[in-house]
mmCIF file of C-alpha atoms in Angstrom:
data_model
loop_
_atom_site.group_PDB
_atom_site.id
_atom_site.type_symbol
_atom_site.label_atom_id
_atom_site.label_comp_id
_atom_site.label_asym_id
_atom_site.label_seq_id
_atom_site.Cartn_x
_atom_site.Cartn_y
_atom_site.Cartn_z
ATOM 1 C CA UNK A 1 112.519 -27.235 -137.889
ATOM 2 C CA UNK A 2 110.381 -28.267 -135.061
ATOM 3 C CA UNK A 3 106.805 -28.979 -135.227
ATOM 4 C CA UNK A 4 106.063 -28.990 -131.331
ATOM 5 C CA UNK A 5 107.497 -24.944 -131.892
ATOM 6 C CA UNK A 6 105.165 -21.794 -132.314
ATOM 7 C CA UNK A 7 107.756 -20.219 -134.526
ATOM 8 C CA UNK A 8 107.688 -22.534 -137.192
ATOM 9 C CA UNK A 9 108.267 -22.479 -140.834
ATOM 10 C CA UNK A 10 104.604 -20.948 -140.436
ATOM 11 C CA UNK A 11 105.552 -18.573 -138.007
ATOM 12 C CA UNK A 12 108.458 -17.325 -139.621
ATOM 13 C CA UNK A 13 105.737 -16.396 -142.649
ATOM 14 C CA UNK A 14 104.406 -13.905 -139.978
ATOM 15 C CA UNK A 15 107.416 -12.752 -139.001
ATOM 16 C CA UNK A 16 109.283 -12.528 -142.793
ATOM 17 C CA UNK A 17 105.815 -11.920 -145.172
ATOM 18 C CA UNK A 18 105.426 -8.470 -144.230
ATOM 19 C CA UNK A 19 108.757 -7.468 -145.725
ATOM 20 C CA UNK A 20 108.954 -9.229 -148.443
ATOM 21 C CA UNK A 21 105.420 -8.562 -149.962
ATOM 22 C CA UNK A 22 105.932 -4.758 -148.660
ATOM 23 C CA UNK A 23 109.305 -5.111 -151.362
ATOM 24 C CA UNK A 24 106.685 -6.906 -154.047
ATOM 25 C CA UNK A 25 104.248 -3.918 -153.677
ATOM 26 C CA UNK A 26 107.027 -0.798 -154.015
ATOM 27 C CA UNK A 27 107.047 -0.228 -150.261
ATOM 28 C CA UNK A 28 109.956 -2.192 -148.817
ATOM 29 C CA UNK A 29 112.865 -0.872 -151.038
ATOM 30 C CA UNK A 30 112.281 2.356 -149.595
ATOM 31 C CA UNK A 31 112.931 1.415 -146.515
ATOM 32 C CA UNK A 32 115.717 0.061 -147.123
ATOM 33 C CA UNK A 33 117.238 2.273 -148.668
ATOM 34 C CA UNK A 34 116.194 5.456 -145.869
ATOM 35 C CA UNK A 35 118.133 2.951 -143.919
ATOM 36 C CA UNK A 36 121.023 2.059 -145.596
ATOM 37 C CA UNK A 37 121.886 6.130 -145.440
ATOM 38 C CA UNK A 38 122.326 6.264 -141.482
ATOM 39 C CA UNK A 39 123.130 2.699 -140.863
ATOM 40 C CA UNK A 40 126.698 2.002 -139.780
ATOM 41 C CA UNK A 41 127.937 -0.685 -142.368
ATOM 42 C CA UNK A 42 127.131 -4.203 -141.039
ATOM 43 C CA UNK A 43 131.409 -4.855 -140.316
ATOM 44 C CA UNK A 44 131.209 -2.017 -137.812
ATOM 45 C CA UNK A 45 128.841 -3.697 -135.163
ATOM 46 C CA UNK A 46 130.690 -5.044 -132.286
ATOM 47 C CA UNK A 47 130.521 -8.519 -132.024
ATOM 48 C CA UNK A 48 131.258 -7.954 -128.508
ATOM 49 C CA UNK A 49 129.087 -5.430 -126.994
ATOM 50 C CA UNK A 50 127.399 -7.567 -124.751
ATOM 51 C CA UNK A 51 130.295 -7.280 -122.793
ATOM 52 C CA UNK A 52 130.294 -4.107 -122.121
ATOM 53 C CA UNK A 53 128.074 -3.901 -118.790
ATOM 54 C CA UNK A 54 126.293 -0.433 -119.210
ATOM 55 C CA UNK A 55 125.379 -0.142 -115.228
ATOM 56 C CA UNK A 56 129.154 -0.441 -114.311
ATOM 57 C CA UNK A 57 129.605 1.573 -117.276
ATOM 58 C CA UNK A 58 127.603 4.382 -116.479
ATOM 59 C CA UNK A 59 126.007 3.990 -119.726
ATOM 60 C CA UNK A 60 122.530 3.710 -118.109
ATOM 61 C CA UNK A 61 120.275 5.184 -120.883
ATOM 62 C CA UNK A 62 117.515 3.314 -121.949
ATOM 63 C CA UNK A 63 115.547 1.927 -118.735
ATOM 64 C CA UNK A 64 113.029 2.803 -116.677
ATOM 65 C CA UNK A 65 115.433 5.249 -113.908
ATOM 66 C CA UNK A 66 113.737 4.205 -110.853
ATOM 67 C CA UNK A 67 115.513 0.786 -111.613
ATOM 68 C CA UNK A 68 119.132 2.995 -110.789
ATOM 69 C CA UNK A 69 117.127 4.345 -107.423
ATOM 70 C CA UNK A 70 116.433 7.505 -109.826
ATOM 71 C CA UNK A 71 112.814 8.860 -110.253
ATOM 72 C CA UNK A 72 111.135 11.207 -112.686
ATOM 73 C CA UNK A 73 108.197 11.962 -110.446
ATOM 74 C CA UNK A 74 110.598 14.345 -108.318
ATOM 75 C CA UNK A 75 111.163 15.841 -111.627
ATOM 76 C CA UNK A 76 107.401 16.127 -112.783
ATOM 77 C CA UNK A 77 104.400 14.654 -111.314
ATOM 78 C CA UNK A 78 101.914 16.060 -113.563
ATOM 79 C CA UNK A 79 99.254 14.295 -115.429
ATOM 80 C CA UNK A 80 98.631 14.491 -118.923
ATOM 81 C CA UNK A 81 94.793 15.677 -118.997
ATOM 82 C CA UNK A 82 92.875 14.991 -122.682
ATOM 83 C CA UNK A 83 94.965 12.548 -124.198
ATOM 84 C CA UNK A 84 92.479 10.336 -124.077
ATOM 85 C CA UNK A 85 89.605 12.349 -126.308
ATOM 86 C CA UNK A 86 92.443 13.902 -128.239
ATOM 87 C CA UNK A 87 93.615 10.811 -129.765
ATOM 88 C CA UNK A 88 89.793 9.260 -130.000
ATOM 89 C CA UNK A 89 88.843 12.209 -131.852
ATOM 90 C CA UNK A 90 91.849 12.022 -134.671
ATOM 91 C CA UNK A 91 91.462 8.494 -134.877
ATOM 92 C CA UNK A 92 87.691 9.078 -135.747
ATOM 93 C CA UNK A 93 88.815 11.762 -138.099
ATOM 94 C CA UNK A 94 90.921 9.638 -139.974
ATOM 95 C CA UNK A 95 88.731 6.767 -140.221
ATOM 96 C CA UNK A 96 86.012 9.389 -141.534
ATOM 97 C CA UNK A 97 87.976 10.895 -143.917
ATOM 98 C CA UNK A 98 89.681 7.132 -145.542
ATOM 99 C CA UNK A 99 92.727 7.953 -144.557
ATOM 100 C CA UNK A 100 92.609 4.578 -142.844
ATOM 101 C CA UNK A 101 90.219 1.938 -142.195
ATOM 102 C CA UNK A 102 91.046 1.121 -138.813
ATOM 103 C CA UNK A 103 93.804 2.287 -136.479
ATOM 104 C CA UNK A 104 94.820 1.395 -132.590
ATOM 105 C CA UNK A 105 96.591 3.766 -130.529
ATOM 106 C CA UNK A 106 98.534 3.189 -127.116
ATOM 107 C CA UNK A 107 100.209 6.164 -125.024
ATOM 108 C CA UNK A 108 101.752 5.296 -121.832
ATOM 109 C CA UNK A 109 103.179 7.786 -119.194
ATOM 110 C CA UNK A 110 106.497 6.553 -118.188
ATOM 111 C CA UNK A 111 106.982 9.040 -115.043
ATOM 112 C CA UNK A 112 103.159 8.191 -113.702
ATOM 113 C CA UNK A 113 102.352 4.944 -115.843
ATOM 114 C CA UNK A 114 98.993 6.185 -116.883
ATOM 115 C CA UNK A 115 97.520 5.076 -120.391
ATOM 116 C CA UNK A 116 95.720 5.694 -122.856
ATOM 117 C CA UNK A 117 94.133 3.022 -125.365
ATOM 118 C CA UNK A 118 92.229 3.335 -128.435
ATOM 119 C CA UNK A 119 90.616 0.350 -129.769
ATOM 120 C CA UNK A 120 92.411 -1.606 -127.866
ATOM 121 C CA UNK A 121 90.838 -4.999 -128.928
ATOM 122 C CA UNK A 122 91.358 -4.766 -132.494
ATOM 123 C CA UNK A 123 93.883 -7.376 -133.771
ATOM 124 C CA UNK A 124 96.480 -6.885 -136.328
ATOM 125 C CA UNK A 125 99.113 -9.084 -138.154
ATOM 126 C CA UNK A 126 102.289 -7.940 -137.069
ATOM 127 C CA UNK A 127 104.771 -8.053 -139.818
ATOM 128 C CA UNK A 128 107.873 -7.343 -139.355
ATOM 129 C CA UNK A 129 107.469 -6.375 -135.589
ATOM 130 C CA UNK A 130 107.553 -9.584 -134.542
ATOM 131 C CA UNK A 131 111.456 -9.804 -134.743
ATOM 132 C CA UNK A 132 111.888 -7.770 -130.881
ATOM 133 C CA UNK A 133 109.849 -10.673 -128.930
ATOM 134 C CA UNK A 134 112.490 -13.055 -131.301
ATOM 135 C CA UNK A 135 115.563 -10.695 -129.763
ATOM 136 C CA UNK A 136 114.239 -10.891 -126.563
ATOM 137 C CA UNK A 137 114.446 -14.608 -126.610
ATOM 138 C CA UNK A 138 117.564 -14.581 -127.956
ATOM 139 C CA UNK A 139 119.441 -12.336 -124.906
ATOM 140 C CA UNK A 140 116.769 -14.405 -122.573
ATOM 141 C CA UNK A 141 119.062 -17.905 -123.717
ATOM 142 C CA UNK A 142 122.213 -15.696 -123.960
ATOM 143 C CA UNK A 143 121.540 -15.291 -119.982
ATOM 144 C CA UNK A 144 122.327 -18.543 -119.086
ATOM 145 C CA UNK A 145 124.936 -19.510 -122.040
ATOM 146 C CA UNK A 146 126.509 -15.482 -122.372
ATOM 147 C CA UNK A 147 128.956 -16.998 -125.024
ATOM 148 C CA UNK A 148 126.464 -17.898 -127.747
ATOM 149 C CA UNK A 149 126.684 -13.816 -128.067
ATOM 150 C CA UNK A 150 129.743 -14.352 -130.028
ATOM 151 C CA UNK A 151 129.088 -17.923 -131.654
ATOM 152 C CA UNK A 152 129.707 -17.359 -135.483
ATOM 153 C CA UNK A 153 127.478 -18.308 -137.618
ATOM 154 C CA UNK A 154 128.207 -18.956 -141.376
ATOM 155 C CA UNK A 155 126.094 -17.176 -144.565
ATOM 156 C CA UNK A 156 125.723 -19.618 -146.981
ATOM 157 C CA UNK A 157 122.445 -19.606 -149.149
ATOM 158 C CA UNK A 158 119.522 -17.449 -149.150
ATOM 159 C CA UNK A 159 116.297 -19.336 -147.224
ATOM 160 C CA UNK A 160 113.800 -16.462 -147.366
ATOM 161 C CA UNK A 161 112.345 -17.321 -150.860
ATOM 162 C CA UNK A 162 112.151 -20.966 -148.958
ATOM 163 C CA UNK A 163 109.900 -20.048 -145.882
ATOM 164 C CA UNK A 164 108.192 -17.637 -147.258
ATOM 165 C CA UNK A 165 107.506 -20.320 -150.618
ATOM 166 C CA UNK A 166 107.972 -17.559 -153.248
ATOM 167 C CA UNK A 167 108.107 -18.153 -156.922
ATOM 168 C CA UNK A 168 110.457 -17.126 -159.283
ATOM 169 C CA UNK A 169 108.560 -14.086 -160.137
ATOM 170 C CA UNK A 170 108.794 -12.929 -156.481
ATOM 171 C CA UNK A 171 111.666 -10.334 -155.666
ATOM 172 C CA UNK A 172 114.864 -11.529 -154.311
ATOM 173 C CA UNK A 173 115.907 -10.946 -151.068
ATOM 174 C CA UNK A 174 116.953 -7.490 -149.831
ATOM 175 C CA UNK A 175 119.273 -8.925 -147.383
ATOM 176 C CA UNK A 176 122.904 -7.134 -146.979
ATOM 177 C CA UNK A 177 124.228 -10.051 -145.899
ATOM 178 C CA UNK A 178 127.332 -11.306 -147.955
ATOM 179 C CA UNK A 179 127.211 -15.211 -148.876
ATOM 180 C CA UNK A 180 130.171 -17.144 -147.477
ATOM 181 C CA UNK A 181 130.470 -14.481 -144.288
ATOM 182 C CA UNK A 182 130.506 -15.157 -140.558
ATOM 183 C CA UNK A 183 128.526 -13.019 -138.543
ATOM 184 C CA UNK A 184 128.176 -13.404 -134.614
ATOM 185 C CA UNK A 185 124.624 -14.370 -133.077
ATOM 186 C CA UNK A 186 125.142 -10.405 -131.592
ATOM 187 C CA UNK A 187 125.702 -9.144 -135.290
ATOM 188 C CA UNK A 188 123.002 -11.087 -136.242
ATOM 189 C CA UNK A 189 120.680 -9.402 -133.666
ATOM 190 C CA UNK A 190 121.540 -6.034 -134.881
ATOM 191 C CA UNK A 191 121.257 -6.948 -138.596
ATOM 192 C CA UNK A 192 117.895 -7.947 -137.922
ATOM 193 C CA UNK A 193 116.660 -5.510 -135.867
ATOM 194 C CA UNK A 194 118.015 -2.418 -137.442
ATOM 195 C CA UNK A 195 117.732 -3.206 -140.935
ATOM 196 C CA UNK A 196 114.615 -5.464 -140.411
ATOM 197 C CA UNK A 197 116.984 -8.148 -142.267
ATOM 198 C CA UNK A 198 115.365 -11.403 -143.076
ATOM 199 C CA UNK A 199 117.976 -13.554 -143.482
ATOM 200 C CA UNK A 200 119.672 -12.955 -140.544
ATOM 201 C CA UNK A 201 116.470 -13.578 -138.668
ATOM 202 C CA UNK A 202 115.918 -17.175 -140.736
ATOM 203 C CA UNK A 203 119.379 -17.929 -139.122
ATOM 204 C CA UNK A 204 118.351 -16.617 -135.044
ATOM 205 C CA UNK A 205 115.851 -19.005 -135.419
ATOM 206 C CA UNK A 206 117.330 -22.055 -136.624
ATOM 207 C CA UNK A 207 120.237 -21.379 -134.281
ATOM 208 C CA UNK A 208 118.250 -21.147 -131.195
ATOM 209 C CA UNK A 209 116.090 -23.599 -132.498
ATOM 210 C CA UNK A 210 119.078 -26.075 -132.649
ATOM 211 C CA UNK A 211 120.422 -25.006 -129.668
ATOM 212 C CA UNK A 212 116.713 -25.654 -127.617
ATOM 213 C CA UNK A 213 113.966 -26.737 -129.460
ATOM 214 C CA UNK A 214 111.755 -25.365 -126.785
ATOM 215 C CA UNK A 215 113.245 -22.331 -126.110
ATOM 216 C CA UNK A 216 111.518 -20.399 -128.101
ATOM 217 C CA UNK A 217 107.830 -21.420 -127.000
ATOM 218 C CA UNK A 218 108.653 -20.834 -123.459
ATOM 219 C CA UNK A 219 109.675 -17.816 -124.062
ATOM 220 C CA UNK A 220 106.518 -16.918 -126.199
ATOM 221 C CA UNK A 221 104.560 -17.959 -123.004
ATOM 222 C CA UNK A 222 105.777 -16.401 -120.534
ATOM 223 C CA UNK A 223 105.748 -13.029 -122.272
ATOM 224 C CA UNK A 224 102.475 -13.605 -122.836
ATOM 225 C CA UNK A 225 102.225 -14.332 -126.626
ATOM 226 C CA UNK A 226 100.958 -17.531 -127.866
ATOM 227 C CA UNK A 227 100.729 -17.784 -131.818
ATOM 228 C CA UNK A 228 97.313 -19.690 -132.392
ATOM 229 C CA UNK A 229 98.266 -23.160 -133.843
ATOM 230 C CA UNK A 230 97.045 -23.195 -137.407
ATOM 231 C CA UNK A 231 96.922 -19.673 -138.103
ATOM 232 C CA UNK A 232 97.108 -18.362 -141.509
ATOM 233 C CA UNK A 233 100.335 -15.531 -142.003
ATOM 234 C CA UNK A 234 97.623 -13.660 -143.155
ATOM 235 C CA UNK A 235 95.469 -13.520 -140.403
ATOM 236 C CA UNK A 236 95.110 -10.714 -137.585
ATOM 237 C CA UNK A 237 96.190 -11.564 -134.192
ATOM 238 C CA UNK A 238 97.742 -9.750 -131.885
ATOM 239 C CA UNK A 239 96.011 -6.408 -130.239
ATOM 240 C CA UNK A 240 98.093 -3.241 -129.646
ATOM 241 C CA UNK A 241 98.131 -3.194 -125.907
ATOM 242 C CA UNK A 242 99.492 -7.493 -126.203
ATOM 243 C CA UNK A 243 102.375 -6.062 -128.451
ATOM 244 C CA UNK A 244 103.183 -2.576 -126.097
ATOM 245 C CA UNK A 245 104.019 -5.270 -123.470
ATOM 246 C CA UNK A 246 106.944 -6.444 -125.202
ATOM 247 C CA UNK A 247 108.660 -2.796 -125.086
ATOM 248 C CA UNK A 248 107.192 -2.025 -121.193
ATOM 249 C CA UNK A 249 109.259 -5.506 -120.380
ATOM 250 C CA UNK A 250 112.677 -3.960 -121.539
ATOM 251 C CA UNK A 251 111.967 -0.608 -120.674
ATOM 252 C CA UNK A 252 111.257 -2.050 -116.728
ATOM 253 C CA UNK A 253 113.791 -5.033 -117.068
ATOM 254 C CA UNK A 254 111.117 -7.059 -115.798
ATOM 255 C CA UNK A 255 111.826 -9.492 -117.817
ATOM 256 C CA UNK A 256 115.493 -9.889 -119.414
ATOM 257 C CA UNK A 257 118.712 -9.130 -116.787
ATOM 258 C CA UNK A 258 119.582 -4.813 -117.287
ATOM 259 C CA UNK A 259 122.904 -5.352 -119.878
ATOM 260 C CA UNK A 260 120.063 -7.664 -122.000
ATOM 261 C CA UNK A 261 117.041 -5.155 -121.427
ATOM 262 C CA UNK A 262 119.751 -2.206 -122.292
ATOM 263 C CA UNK A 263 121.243 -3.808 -124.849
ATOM 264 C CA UNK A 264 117.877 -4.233 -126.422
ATOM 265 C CA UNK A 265 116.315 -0.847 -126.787
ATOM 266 C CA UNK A 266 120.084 0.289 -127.266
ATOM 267 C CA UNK A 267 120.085 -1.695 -131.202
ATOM 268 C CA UNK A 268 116.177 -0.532 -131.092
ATOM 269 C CA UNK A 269 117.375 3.115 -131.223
ATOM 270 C CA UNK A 270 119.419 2.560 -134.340
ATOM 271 C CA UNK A 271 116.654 1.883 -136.086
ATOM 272 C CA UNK A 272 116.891 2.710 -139.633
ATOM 273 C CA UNK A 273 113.376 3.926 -140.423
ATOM 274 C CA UNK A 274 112.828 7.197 -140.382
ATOM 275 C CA UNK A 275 109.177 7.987 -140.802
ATOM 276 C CA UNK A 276 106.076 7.868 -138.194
ATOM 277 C CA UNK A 277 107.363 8.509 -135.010
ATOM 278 C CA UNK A 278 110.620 8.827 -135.613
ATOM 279 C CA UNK A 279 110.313 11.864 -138.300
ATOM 280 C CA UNK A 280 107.720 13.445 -135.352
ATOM 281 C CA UNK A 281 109.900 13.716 -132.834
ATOM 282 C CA UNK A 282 113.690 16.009 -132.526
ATOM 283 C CA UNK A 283 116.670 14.484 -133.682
ATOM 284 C CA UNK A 284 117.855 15.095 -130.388
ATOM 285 C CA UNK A 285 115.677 13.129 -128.516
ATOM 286 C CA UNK A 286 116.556 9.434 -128.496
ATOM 287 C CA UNK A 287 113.445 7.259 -129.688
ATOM 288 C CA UNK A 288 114.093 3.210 -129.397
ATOM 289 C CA UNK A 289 111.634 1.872 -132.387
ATOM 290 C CA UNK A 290 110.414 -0.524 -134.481
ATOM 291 C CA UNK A 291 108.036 -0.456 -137.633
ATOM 292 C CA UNK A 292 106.088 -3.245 -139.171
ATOM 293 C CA UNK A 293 104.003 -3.654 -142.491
ATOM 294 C CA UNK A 294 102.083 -5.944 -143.823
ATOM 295 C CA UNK A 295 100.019 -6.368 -147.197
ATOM 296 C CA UNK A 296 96.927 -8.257 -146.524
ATOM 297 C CA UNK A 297 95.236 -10.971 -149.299
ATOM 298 C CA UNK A 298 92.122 -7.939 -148.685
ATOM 299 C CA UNK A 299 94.207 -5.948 -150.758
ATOM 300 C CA UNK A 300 94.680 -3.687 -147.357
ATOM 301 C CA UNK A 301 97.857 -2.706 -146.365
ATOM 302 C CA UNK A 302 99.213 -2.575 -142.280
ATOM 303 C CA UNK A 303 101.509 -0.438 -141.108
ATOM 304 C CA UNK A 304 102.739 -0.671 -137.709
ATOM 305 C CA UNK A 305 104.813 1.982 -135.735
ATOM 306 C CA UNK A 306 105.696 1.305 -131.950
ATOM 307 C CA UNK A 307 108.405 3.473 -130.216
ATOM 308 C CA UNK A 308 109.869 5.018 -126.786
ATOM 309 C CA UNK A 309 110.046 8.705 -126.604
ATOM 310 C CA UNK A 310 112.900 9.624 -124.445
ATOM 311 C CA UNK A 311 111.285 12.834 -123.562
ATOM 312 C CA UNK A 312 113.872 14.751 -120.957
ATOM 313 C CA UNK A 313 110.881 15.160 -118.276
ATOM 314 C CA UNK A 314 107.995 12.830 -119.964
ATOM 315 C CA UNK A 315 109.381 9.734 -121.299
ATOM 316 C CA UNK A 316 106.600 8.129 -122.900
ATOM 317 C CA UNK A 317 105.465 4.556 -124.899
ATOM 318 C CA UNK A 318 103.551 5.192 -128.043
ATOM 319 C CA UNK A 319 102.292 2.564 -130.570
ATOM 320 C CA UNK A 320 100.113 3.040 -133.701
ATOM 321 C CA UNK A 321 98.556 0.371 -135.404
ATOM 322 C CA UNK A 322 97.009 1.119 -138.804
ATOM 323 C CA UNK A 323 95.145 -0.418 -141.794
ATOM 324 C CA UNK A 324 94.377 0.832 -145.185
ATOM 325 C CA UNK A 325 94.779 1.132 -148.769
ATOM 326 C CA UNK A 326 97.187 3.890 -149.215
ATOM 327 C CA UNK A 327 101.015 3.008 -147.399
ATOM 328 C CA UNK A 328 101.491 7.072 -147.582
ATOM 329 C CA UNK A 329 98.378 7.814 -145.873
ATOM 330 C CA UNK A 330 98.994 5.277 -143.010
ATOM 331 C CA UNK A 331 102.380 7.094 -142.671
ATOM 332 C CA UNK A 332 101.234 10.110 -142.674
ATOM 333 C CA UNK A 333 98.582 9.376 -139.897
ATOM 334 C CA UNK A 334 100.899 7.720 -137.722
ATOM 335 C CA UNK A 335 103.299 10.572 -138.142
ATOM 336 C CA UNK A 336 100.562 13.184 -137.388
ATOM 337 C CA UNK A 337 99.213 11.350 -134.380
ATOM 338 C CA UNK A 338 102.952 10.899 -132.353
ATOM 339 C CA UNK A 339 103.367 14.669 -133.471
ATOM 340 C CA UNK A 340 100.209 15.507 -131.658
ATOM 341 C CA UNK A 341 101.147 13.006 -128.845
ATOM 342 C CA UNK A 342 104.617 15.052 -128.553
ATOM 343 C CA UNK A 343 103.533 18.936 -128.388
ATOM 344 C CA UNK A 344 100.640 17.907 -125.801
ATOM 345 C CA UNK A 345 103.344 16.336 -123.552
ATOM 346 C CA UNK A 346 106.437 18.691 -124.088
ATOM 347 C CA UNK A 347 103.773 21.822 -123.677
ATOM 348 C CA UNK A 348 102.642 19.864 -120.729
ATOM 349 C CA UNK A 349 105.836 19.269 -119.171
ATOM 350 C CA UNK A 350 107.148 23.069 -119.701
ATOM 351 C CA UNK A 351 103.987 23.990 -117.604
ATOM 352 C CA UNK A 352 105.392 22.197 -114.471
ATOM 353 C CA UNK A 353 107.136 25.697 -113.081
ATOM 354 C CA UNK A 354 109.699 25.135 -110.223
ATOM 355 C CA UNK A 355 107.233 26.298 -107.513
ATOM 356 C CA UNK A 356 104.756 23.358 -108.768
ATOM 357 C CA UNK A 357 107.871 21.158 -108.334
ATOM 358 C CA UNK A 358 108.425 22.336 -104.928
ATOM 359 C CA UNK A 359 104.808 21.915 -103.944
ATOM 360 C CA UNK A 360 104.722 18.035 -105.363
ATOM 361 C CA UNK A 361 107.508 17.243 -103.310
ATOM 362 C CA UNK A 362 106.539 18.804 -99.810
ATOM 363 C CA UNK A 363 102.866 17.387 -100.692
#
């Protein structure tokens, strides 16, 4: 590999450590297996959905609608009052109580794009998390070379015990990939995104990395993201409101073409983990997520939860960052503050009566 590149061999540790010591500390296994019970099997991902152009397909579901000349504010142009002291005041509460040590919350109103930030500055190692800016890269090259979508790539040995320099008393990988398979660069991206697989995201990297060895950094740049050089995979640092970017850019296309951006928070959706926000929120309500944990050498655990809420009227961003001792009481808090986050804006939204709507428009 590289060493001009960000994502090195060191960077991978950020990107792969959180997994693997989550499995070496009784927390990744479950995971997996929550995930392994909705997952499709990995022979069922099309290899060739890229191709399938969801704006001439109608299939328009997970951007921002004013992009499609659509827009939410003639459905609702109400403001959601409180959120702000709301969330302060359970974050305090939990922090009180040691139910975590420190926590960072982000809300963002997709119909009126106001926020709401709670310790906002506070930086965090990102486990696992770190794999969307990777797929974002990835459908960023496929944009100028659309065919390395369905470039095969072949499974041979196991290189996470490698990067991450495990010894033999370290568990083995939890990958589900099968040695001496071929997997497309677009299977890969779903492998690694839905069941946070570290193997397949070992192989992204060296792919792209062979492809363009500065690919990667460029892309790290220009979304904003620059990995200090030197940085220990144990270190904090990246804040909340840095990593919310990364779903804002696909939710507004602003950065990757629409198939790419749709494509995106289309795999994000089939997420296989289904506590935090996910467990807060309907089953009927589409939530495109990702989780991230990471053990710390403080003997502190991080968990990370960052999703968005397809809410019919108030589609919303919501990230949680957390650190503390206990894994079940950083779930739990991260579960209890989305659920919070959801009943203020569904009660808010069910408020808006059709005379109010009438009013906003004519006003």
């Amino acid at each position: 590999m590289g060493t001009d590149l960000n994502i090195s061999k060191l960077n991978l540790k950020l990107v792969l450590s959180g997994l693997a010591m989550g499995i070496a500390i009784g927390v990744g296994v479950g995971y997996f297996v929550f995930a392994a019970e909705i997952n499709p099997p990995i022979d069922s991902i099309s290899a060739n959905k890229y191709n399938e152009d969801p704006i001439t397909m109608n299939q328009f579901r997970f951007l921002n609608p004013s992009i499609a000349y659509l827009d939410y504010s003639s459905i609702d142009l109400s403001s959601i009052e409180g959120m702000d002291s709301l969330l302060l005041h359970q974050t305090e509460t939990a922090q009180k109580s040691g139910k975590v040590s420190s926590a960072a919350i982000y809300y963002r109103d997709l119909t009126t794009n106001q926020k709401v930030g709670v310790n906002e500055s506070e930086v965090f190692s990102p486990g696992s998390l770190m794999k969307v800016p990777i797929m974002i890269a990835i459908y960023k090259y496929a944009e100028a070379k659309p065919h390395i979508l369905e470039q095969k790539l072949l499974y041979t040995d196991s290189k996470e015990a490698e990067y991450l320099e495990m010894d033999k008393k370290s568990p083995k990988s939890n990958s589900k990939l099968i040695h001496g398979s071929e997997y497309t660069v677009s299977q890969l991206i779903d492998i690694m995104i839905i069941e946070s697989d570290n193997e397949a995201t070992i192989m992204l990297i060296d792919y792209i990395e062979e492809e363009s060895p500065q690919f990667l950094r460029s892309v790290e740049s220009e979304l904003g993201m620059i990995i200090p050089d030197g940085i220990d995979f144990n270190e904090n640092f990246i804040t909340i409101r840095t990593y919310a970017s990364f779903f804002r850019v696909l939710y507004n296309s602003s950065y990757l073409e629409k198939k790419y951006s749709e494509l995106a928070l289309e795999t994000l959706s089939k997420t296989g983990y289904g506590f935090g926000i996910r467990q807060s929120i309907p089953q009927e309500i589409p939530v495109a997520h990702k989780y991230g944990v990471k053990p710390s050498k403080d003997n502190y655990i991080q968990l990370h939860h960052f999703g968005i809420v397809y809410h019919q009227k108030k589609p919303f961003l919501i990230g949680i960052m957390t650190k503390g001792k206990n894994i079940e009481h950083l779930k739990s808090f991260i579960a209890e503050v989305t659920s919070t986050t959801f009943q203020r804006v569904d009660e808010r939204a069910k408020k808006v009566s059709q005379n109010d709507f009438k009013k906003d428009i004519e006003d």
